[in-house]
Structures are given as structure tokens and as C-alpha cells.
């Protein structure tokens, strides 16, 4: 409810503006230069979640934004508090997650000179945000906050950064009120572009759809599946679009994104027309799938295509994806059945190959298989970044959008654990589980305390190899030897227990499923130490190197 506000502190007006945007939760760490905002929050229904590192707060806002489409909010103090936000902020921005990041700042009366902890934060955040600004006068607070949320939430979403000097926050302000929240709507794509795309699809011999995260953001998964079914065209997804078509669907080809060739690429090799829907090249560069520049590309997205020599668009359908797809469906010719069945069979066989493998340490394939058996379709897996991410991305069978969260734009380690906390807050009735490497786990493991304190049960499945496994894999592929990638782990079970969380160690392959089931039933924060056999990484490289296309 908007209403005329009378004299109040600027910090209170600021918090009222956040409430007006529908903010329910802020993740962050208090500091000296944001004390007025922290104090104003005591009089607000907004829940403040105190984290143990600002990076954790930024990752929580990141995943909150991805899951809800509404800006997640994180807050830090000036200087070191703000610089600690940076990795999570950059991650959200490149993964197109709406986030508003707020930092306290030195008073405007000391910014012109050497001054304790003062940094030019707007300049620091500008390259990693869509919009970065400083509140220089309390009068502009309603405009700044409205603009920050509008920019963050508008396609393609990303981060807005607000720098809030302490002397402005404590000033009095009169007669200002939050501005009306209006959501930017997307235009319906022009009819001639729809016709052009429909004609190219009708004339295609082997069209393939590549769906990206824009489909999830545009709430167009149902329309995408309908489009694929009615026109009988197979669908590959990027890592960040997993679940837009259920993996069990007969037209689903799985996820693309490995830098190496993969089975799905056989479909792309064969294709003469590639229909990119909500596709973002930050995830999977077109030179990897259109090396010869021979594919005809249809670009269906909220925004015009990025310029790239390997992504020359034959038809660009710009506007609301959920409107574009049915409009094209209505005009295009249905394709007769093409032999993608053999490709899908090969992919399905590979998934089940190690389903009952008893080897220990566990094969990645078996871990993923067991995980899928234990989790319900709506449960949420958040992957951290490493070799485990490649296995999750390739093999985890997502059935619904936003049930497998992967960071594939900025791809920062450390997102998994804070991301699981955010997911549990957004969906308290679902299981939130993070698959995380032993290195990425320890980058933000202090947030176990946060999760316990705020009462968000999460399962943390740590794949232990005592290495930066993905880097070893890359080094072995490139040089045949690894350089400085190994380390020692603490006792992860004892570590978990020292926080008051539960800890389990998997000691045989057959133990994982019962431990996972128990961990979910425990309904608290649970760490599972699961030794993984990464000899499978190079085996995968060798197998894919010799890949013979089944179609
Ligand atoms: C913050 C950050 N630092 C470094 C990297 C580069 N990097 C990507 S994966 C990886 C190793 C991850 O190791 P771990 O968490 O143990 O997972 P594993 O690869 O062993 O499954 C590194 C160093 C990164 N993506 N993000
Ligand atoms: Mg590791």
C-alpha cells in the first residue's frame, strides 16, 4: 500500500521501498556503516538472515533470484564487506539471476580523501552488474530502489548495486513515498518474424531445438514441450535449462555443454536447422556446436542475439517466448519421425550403465543414479562447480524446470551450500540437496551454522577426491600430468558434528542410498562424505574421443 509518508529517517524510507518491492528476505552481514538500515529493519516485516560470509549472502540472493524470478537481496557494509560480495554478485549477473546488492558506504563528507575502508564501490561493481549507483541524496531513494529492482528483474535479469552512504542513511526525509511497482512486459514477436521462422522450420530436414535458461525465466516450458510435440522436433537443453522438458520425454536428448564432443552433438551434427530458444551463449559457445557455420539458426528469445561469427541468425523472433512458440507451432509443418530414437537409446543406455556398479570409491554415474532414485521430481539439486558438476549436468535426470540448479555463466565454486539454503527457504516443502566437491564445500562451509541457526534442513553431498578434480581432469587431458591440484581434507563427519549438524561417511557403494534416505528423514543439516572415483573422468574423455554417432 502506497501512502504519503511523513518525516522519517532515510534508512526507514529505504526499507519501506524494499517492502514495497515485495522483499521478504535479505541475506547479509551488519557493519558499522549500515547500522541505520540494520536498525530500520527491526521495524520491518522483512526477515534478515545473518550469514557468516558476504559471499554466502550473495550466493543465497543469487539462487533465490533464479528460483523466484524476483530479485534476491544481499547486504554488506562498505569496503571489505562489499568486496566479499563480489564473487556471488558476478555469478548472479552472468547467470542472469535477478539480485539487488546493497552496501553501506562512508559518509559523503569523507569520500574525497583517504579514509578508513572507503573504496569507490560503484566503479568496482559496475563491470559485474547491470546497474550500479550511489544514493547521494535521500530524496532519490524511491527512484533508486525502484530502478534497481526494475533493471535487475527485466530480461536479461542480473544485478543492481546500491551504495548507501552512512550520513545519507541517517538523514531525515520528508514527504517521500515508495513508487508504484510496475513489471516490464515483453512484446509479442512481430508476425512476419513468426512466419519466417515457421517457414524455415517447415522446410528443414533435421531440425533440433536447443533450449536455454530463458525458457525457464520466461515461464515457457509448457509451450516449449508443446512446440516440440506438435512439430515432432527433438530437444536438447543447456545445463541451466535442465528440466524444461522432462528427461523421460521421448523427444528429450539431454543436456549439452561439455567442451568435449558428446552424444547429443550427433544430433547437432545431423541438424540443418537449430532452433535456439532462450539460449544464452555465455553457457555454451556456438563455435562448439556450429564450427563449420553451416547450421541455419532460429533465435527465439526476449532479446536480440549476441553477435558472433558462429551464430549468424536466419530468423530472429524477439519478444515473449511463451507467445512466440505457440504462434510458430500454429504455422509450421509437423515433421515426420526422424531417427533420433537411436541417439536417445544410446543416451539412456549410458545413464543406466553403472546403476548397480559396486566399485568403491563410487563411480560418479552410480552416485547420480542413486540420487535420482531417492529424490522426488520436485526436489531441488544445486550443483557446485567442478568435475561433479559435469556429471550432474550430463546425467542427472531433471523432470521439472528449476529442479537442478547449475551455475554455468560465471560458474563459481562455492554456490552449492548457500544455494541450497536459499532453495529451502523458497520451497520449504521440498528437499534441497547440494552436490559439491570437497574444495567448493570448504569455500563456504561456514554457512552450515547459518542453516542450523535459521532452521533450514539441507543435504550436503560432498564428493571427496582430495583434489581440485576438474582441474586435474583438464590438466591430464592437456598435458598428461597434473600440477598442484591435491590437498587433504579434514574429517568431514567430525566437522559437521562440531557445528551440531549430522555427518555420514559412505564406505561402500551400497550404503549411499540408505544414507541419502536417512539424511532426508533427519530433517536437519546433513553432510555426507562420499568418496568418488574420478578415474571415470579420463575414461569419459577417452570414450567421447572415440565417439561414433549412433545416427
Ligand atoms: C571460485 C572459483 N575458483 C576457481 C575455479 C576454477 N575451478 C573450477 S572447478 C575447480 C575444482 C573444484 O574442485 P572440487 O570442489 O573439489 O570439485 P571436483 O572438481 O573435485 O569435483 C576449480 C579450481 C572456479 N570455478 N571458481
Ligand atoms: Mg574435489
PDB file of N, CA and C in Angstrom, residues 163-225:
ATOM      1  N   UNK A 163      24.879   1.687  -3.461  1.00  0.00           N
ATOM      2  CA  UNK A 163      25.854   2.116  -2.452  1.00  0.00           C
ATOM      3  C   UNK A 163      25.159   3.209  -1.626  1.00  0.00           C
ATOM      4  N   UNK A 164      25.103   3.007  -0.315  1.00  0.00           N
ATOM      5  CA  UNK A 164      24.273   3.860   0.550  1.00  0.00           C
ATOM      6  C   UNK A 164      25.145   4.509   1.643  1.00  0.00           C
ATOM      7  N   UNK A 165      25.601   5.753   1.431  1.00  0.00           N
ATOM      8  CA  UNK A 165      26.476   6.407   2.405  1.00  0.00           C
ATOM      9  C   UNK A 165      25.803   6.578   3.762  1.00  0.00           C
ATOM     10  N   UNK A 166      26.608   6.449   4.810  1.00  0.00           N
ATOM     11  CA  UNK A 166      26.047   6.423   6.169  1.00  0.00           C
ATOM     12  C   UNK A 166      25.365   7.737   6.568  1.00  0.00           C
ATOM     13  N   UNK A 167      25.916   8.869   6.096  1.00  0.00           N
ATOM     14  CA  UNK A 167      25.303  10.139   6.518  1.00  0.00           C
ATOM     15  C   UNK A 167      23.977  10.381   5.801  1.00  0.00           C
ATOM     16  N   UNK A 168      23.815   9.806   4.613  1.00  0.00           N
ATOM     17  CA  UNK A 168      22.516   9.935   3.921  1.00  0.00           C
ATOM     18  C   UNK A 168      21.506   9.032   4.625  1.00  0.00           C
ATOM     19  N   UNK A 169      21.954   7.831   5.020  1.00  0.00           N
ATOM     20  CA  UNK A 169      21.042   6.869   5.658  1.00  0.00           C
ATOM     21  C   UNK A 169      20.462   7.412   6.957  1.00  0.00           C
ATOM     22  N   UNK A 170      21.253   8.222   7.660  1.00  0.00           N
ATOM     23  CA  UNK A 170      20.759   8.694   8.961  1.00  0.00           C
ATOM     24  C   UNK A 170      20.012  10.025   8.850  1.00  0.00           C
ATOM     25  N   UNK A 171      20.024  10.619   7.658  1.00  0.00           N
ATOM     26  CA  UNK A 171      19.371  11.931   7.481  1.00  0.00           C
ATOM     27  C   UNK A 171      17.844  11.796   7.582  1.00  0.00           C
ATOM     28  N   UNK A 172      17.178  12.882   7.853  1.00  0.00           N
ATOM     29  CA  UNK A 172      15.711  12.880   7.851  1.00  0.00           C
ATOM     30  C   UNK A 172      15.213  13.223   6.457  1.00  0.00           C
ATOM     31  N   UNK A 173      14.061  12.701   6.143  1.00  0.00           N
ATOM     32  CA  UNK A 173      13.482  12.970   4.829  1.00  0.00           C
ATOM     33  C   UNK A 173      11.981  13.114   4.999  1.00  0.00           C
ATOM     34  N   UNK A 174      11.405  14.002   4.233  1.00  0.00           N
ATOM     35  CA  UNK A 174      10.001  14.349   4.410  1.00  0.00           C
ATOM     36  C   UNK A 174       9.240  14.159   3.097  1.00  0.00           C
ATOM     37  N   UNK A 175       8.037  13.667   3.203  1.00  0.00           N
ATOM     38  CA  UNK A 175       7.118  13.695   2.063  1.00  0.00           C
ATOM     39  C   UNK A 175       7.466  12.782   0.899  1.00  0.00           C
ATOM     40  N   UNK A 176       8.258  11.763   1.139  1.00  0.00           N
ATOM     41  CA  UNK A 176       8.599  10.848   0.027  1.00  0.00           C
ATOM     42  C   UNK A 176       7.945   9.495   0.266  1.00  0.00           C
ATOM     43  N   UNK A 177       7.594   8.831  -0.806  1.00  0.00           N
ATOM     44  CA  UNK A 177       6.944   7.529  -0.675  1.00  0.00           C
ATOM     45  C   UNK A 177       7.488   6.587  -1.747  1.00  0.00           C
ATOM     46  N   UNK A 178       7.387   5.281  -1.484  1.00  0.00           N
ATOM     47  CA  UNK A 178       7.841   4.322  -2.495  1.00  0.00           C
ATOM     48  C   UNK A 178       7.048   4.483  -3.786  1.00  0.00           C
ATOM     49  N   UNK A 179       7.666   4.169  -4.899  1.00  0.00           N
ATOM     50  CA  UNK A 179       6.989   4.324  -6.191  1.00  0.00           C
ATOM     51  C   UNK A 179       6.203   3.071  -6.548  1.00  0.00           C
ATOM     52  N   UNK A 180       5.215   3.264  -7.384  1.00  0.00           N
ATOM     53  CA  UNK A 180       4.389   2.147  -7.840  1.00  0.00           C
ATOM     54  C   UNK A 180       5.252   1.111  -8.569  1.00  0.00           C
ATOM     55  N   UNK A 181       5.099  -0.141  -8.182  1.00  0.00           N
ATOM     56  CA  UNK A 181       5.872  -1.208  -8.830  1.00  0.00           C
ATOM     57  C   UNK A 181       5.143  -1.647 -10.092  1.00  0.00           C
ATOM     58  N   UNK A 182       5.824  -1.516 -11.218  1.00  0.00           N
ATOM     59  CA  UNK A 182       5.234  -1.962 -12.488  1.00  0.00           C
ATOM     60  C   UNK A 182       6.204  -2.924 -13.138  1.00  0.00           C
ATOM     61  N   UNK A 183       5.716  -4.072 -13.517  1.00  0.00           N
ATOM     62  CA  UNK A 183       6.612  -5.063 -14.132  1.00  0.00           C
ATOM     63  C   UNK A 183       6.682  -4.807 -15.635  1.00  0.00           C
ATOM     64  N   UNK A 184       7.891  -4.846 -16.140  1.00  0.00           N
ATOM     65  CA  UNK A 184       8.070  -4.650 -17.579  1.00  0.00           C
ATOM     66  C   UNK A 184       7.457  -5.844 -18.303  1.00  0.00           C
ATOM     67  N   UNK A 185       6.630  -5.571 -19.306  1.00  0.00           N
ATOM     68  CA  UNK A 185       6.079  -6.702 -20.060  1.00  0.00           C
ATOM     69  C   UNK A 185       6.849  -6.825 -21.366  1.00  0.00           C
ATOM     70  N   UNK A 186       6.808  -8.026 -21.908  1.00  0.00           N
ATOM     71  CA  UNK A 186       7.533  -8.226 -23.156  1.00  0.00           C
ATOM     72  C   UNK A 186       6.589  -8.171 -24.332  1.00  0.00           C
ATOM     73  N   UNK A 187       7.050  -7.608 -25.431  1.00  0.00           N
ATOM     74  CA  UNK A 187       6.170  -7.518 -26.592  1.00  0.00           C
ATOM     75  C   UNK A 187       5.949  -8.880 -27.243  1.00  0.00           C
ATOM     76  N   UNK A 188       4.827  -9.008 -27.941  1.00  0.00           N
ATOM     77  CA  UNK A 188       4.582 -10.195 -28.757  1.00  0.00           C
ATOM     78  C   UNK A 188       5.461 -10.061 -30.009  1.00  0.00           C
ATOM     79  N   UNK A 189       6.142 -11.122 -30.403  1.00  0.00           N
ATOM     80  CA  UNK A 189       7.036 -11.002 -31.559  1.00  0.00           C
ATOM     81  C   UNK A 189       6.275 -10.635 -32.830  1.00  0.00           C
ATOM     82  N   UNK A 190       6.894  -9.887 -33.739  1.00  0.00           N
ATOM     83  CA  UNK A 190       6.218  -9.476 -34.973  1.00  0.00           C
ATOM     84  C   UNK A 190       5.802 -10.674 -35.838  1.00  0.00           C
ATOM     85  N   UNK A 191       4.626 -10.539 -36.476  1.00  0.00           N
ATOM     86  CA  UNK A 191       4.048 -11.651 -37.247  1.00  0.00           C
ATOM     87  C   UNK A 191       4.983 -12.114 -38.373  1.00  0.00           C
ATOM     88  N   UNK A 192       5.624 -11.162 -39.056  1.00  0.00           N
ATOM     89  CA  UNK A 192       6.457 -11.611 -40.189  1.00  0.00           C
ATOM     90  C   UNK A 192       7.651 -12.434 -39.723  1.00  0.00           C
ATOM     91  N   UNK A 193       8.135 -12.186 -38.511  1.00  0.00           N
ATOM     92  CA  UNK A 193       9.251 -12.985 -37.973  1.00  0.00           C
ATOM     93  C   UNK A 193       8.763 -14.385 -37.612  1.00  0.00           C
ATOM     94  N   UNK A 194       7.546 -14.447 -37.082  1.00  0.00           N
ATOM     95  CA  UNK A 194       6.940 -15.746 -36.759  1.00  0.00           C
ATOM     96  C   UNK A 194       6.797 -16.557 -38.050  1.00  0.00           C
ATOM     97  N   UNK A 195       6.304 -15.883 -39.106  1.00  0.00           N
ATOM     98  CA  UNK A 195       6.103 -16.580 -40.396  1.00  0.00           C
ATOM     99  C   UNK A 195       7.431 -17.055 -40.970  1.00  0.00           C
ATOM    100  N   UNK A 196       8.419 -16.192 -40.875  1.00  0.00           N
ATOM    101  CA  UNK A 196       9.743 -16.533 -41.409  1.00  0.00           C
ATOM    102  C   UNK A 196      10.307 -17.764 -40.679  1.00  0.00           C
ATOM    103  N   UNK A 197      10.213 -17.753 -39.355  1.00  0.00           N
ATOM    104  CA  UNK A 197      10.721 -18.883 -38.572  1.00  0.00           C
ATOM    105  C   UNK A 197       9.941 -20.153 -38.908  1.00  0.00           C
ATOM    106  N   UNK A 198       8.621 -20.024 -39.002  1.00  0.00           N
ATOM    107  CA  UNK A 198       7.779 -21.191 -39.301  1.00  0.00           C
ATOM    108  C   UNK A 198       8.148 -21.782 -40.660  1.00  0.00           C
ATOM    109  N   UNK A 199       8.443 -20.915 -41.610  1.00  0.00           N
ATOM    110  CA  UNK A 199       8.792 -21.410 -42.953  1.00  0.00           C
ATOM    111  C   UNK A 199      10.129 -22.163 -42.926  1.00  0.00           C
ATOM    112  N   UNK A 200      11.096 -21.615 -42.243  1.00  0.00           N
ATOM    113  CA  UNK A 200      12.411 -22.280 -42.172  1.00  0.00           C
ATOM    114  C   UNK A 200      12.265 -23.640 -41.489  1.00  0.00           C
ATOM    115  N   UNK A 201      11.462 -23.673 -40.429  1.00  0.00           N
ATOM    116  CA  UNK A 201      11.262 -24.943 -39.707  1.00  0.00           C
ATOM    117  C   UNK A 201      10.533 -25.948 -40.606  1.00  0.00           C
ATOM    118  N   UNK A 202       9.555 -25.470 -41.344  1.00  0.00           N
ATOM    119  CA  UNK A 202       8.795 -26.372 -42.230  1.00  0.00           C
ATOM    120  C   UNK A 202       9.678 -26.958 -43.322  1.00  0.00           C
ATOM    121  N   UNK A 203      10.623 -26.171 -43.794  1.00  0.00           N
ATOM    122  CA  UNK A 203      11.494 -26.635 -44.895  1.00  0.00           C
ATOM    123  C   UNK A 203      12.692 -27.431 -44.388  1.00  0.00           C
ATOM    124  N   UNK A 204      12.900 -27.435 -43.083  1.00  0.00           N
ATOM    125  CA  UNK A 204      14.089 -28.110 -42.531  1.00  0.00           C
ATOM    126  C   UNK A 204      13.986 -29.617 -42.719  1.00  0.00           C
ATOM    127  N   UNK A 205      15.155 -30.255 -42.848  1.00  0.00           N
ATOM    128  CA  UNK A 205      15.158 -31.721 -42.930  1.00  0.00           C
ATOM    129  C   UNK A 205      15.319 -32.327 -41.543  1.00  0.00           C
ATOM    130  N   UNK A 206      16.279 -31.795 -40.786  1.00  0.00           N
ATOM    131  CA  UNK A 206      16.541 -32.318 -39.447  1.00  0.00           C
ATOM    132  C   UNK A 206      16.648 -31.174 -38.436  1.00  0.00           C
ATOM    133  N   UNK A 207      15.535 -30.594 -38.064  1.00  0.00           N
ATOM    134  CA  UNK A 207      15.626 -29.517 -37.064  1.00  0.00           C
ATOM    135  C   UNK A 207      15.861 -30.069 -35.647  1.00  0.00           C
ATOM    136  N   UNK A 208      16.575 -29.314 -34.851  1.00  0.00           N
ATOM    137  CA  UNK A 208      16.783 -29.653 -33.441  1.00  0.00           C
ATOM    138  C   UNK A 208      16.547 -28.382 -32.633  1.00  0.00           C
ATOM    139  N   UNK A 209      15.966 -28.562 -31.455  1.00  0.00           N
ATOM    140  CA  UNK A 209      15.754 -27.412 -30.563  1.00  0.00           C
ATOM    141  C   UNK A 209      16.851 -27.394 -29.511  1.00  0.00           C
ATOM    142  N   UNK A 210      17.425 -26.226 -29.277  1.00  0.00           N
ATOM    143  CA  UNK A 210      18.317 -26.058 -28.122  1.00  0.00           C
ATOM    144  C   UNK A 210      17.663 -25.053 -27.179  1.00  0.00           C
ATOM    145  N   UNK A 211      17.246 -25.563 -26.030  1.00  0.00           N
ATOM    146  CA  UNK A 211      16.554 -24.701 -25.068  1.00  0.00           C
ATOM    147  C   UNK A 211      17.526 -24.221 -24.006  1.00  0.00           C
ATOM    148  N   UNK A 212      17.461 -22.936 -23.698  1.00  0.00           N
ATOM    149  CA  UNK A 212      18.322 -22.359 -22.672  1.00  0.00           C
ATOM    150  C   UNK A 212      17.513 -21.860 -21.489  1.00  0.00           C
ATOM    151  N   UNK A 213      18.205 -21.263 -20.550  1.00  0.00           N
ATOM    152  CA  UNK A 213      17.576 -20.816 -19.307  1.00  0.00           C
ATOM    153  C   UNK A 213      16.491 -19.768 -19.518  1.00  0.00           C
ATOM    154  N   UNK A 214      16.531 -19.056 -20.658  1.00  0.00           N
ATOM    155  CA  UNK A 214      15.495 -18.058 -20.959  1.00  0.00           C
ATOM    156  C   UNK A 214      14.112 -18.688 -20.997  1.00  0.00           C
ATOM    157  N   UNK A 215      14.042 -19.976 -21.317  1.00  0.00           N
ATOM    158  CA  UNK A 215      12.740 -20.659 -21.333  1.00  0.00           C
ATOM    159  C   UNK A 215      12.193 -20.747 -19.903  1.00  0.00           C
ATOM    160  N   UNK A 216      13.072 -21.037 -18.965  1.00  0.00           N
ATOM    161  CA  UNK A 216      12.636 -21.107 -17.565  1.00  0.00           C
ATOM    162  C   UNK A 216      12.259 -19.713 -17.083  1.00  0.00           C
ATOM    163  N   UNK A 217      13.113 -18.741 -17.374  1.00  0.00           N
ATOM    164  CA  UNK A 217      12.817 -17.374 -16.921  1.00  0.00           C
ATOM    165  C   UNK A 217      11.511 -16.860 -17.519  1.00  0.00           C
ATOM    166  N   UNK A 218      11.251 -17.267 -18.760  1.00  0.00           N
ATOM    167  CA  UNK A 218      10.048 -16.802 -19.446  1.00  0.00           C
ATOM    168  C   UNK A 218       8.820 -17.658 -19.151  1.00  0.00           C
ATOM    169  N   UNK A 219       8.931 -18.595 -18.206  1.00  0.00           N
ATOM    170  CA  UNK A 219       7.818 -19.494 -17.847  1.00  0.00           C
ATOM    171  C   UNK A 219       7.223 -20.118 -19.110  1.00  0.00           C
ATOM    172  N   UNK A 220       8.087 -20.594 -19.976  1.00  0.00           N
ATOM    173  CA  UNK A 220       7.616 -21.091 -21.267  1.00  0.00           C
ATOM    174  C   UNK A 220       7.904 -22.580 -21.462  1.00  0.00           C
ATOM    175  N   UNK A 221       8.143 -23.308 -20.368  1.00  0.00           N
ATOM    176  CA  UNK A 221       8.475 -24.733 -20.514  1.00  0.00           C
ATOM    177  C   UNK A 221       7.312 -25.517 -21.124  1.00  0.00           C
ATOM    178  N   UNK A 222       6.093 -25.222 -20.689  1.00  0.00           N
ATOM    179  CA  UNK A 222       4.928 -25.940 -21.226  1.00  0.00           C
ATOM    180  C   UNK A 222       4.795 -25.673 -22.719  1.00  0.00           C
ATOM    181  N   UNK A 223       4.957 -24.415 -23.099  1.00  0.00           N
ATOM    182  CA  UNK A 223       4.854 -24.056 -24.525  1.00  0.00           C
ATOM    183  C   UNK A 223       5.973 -24.712 -25.326  1.00  0.00           C
ATOM    184  N   UNK A 224       7.148 -24.843 -24.700  1.00  0.00           N
ATOM    185  CA  UNK A 224       8.271 -25.468 -25.404  1.00  0.00           C
ATOM    186  C   UNK A 224       7.978 -26.943 -25.683  1.00  0.00           C
ATOM    187  N   UNK A 225       7.488 -27.639 -24.676  1.00  0.00           N
ATOM    188  CA  UNK A 225       7.196 -29.067 -24.854  1.00  0.00           C
ATOM    189  C   UNK A 225       6.091 -29.237 -25.898  1.00  0.00           C
TER     190      UNK A 225
END
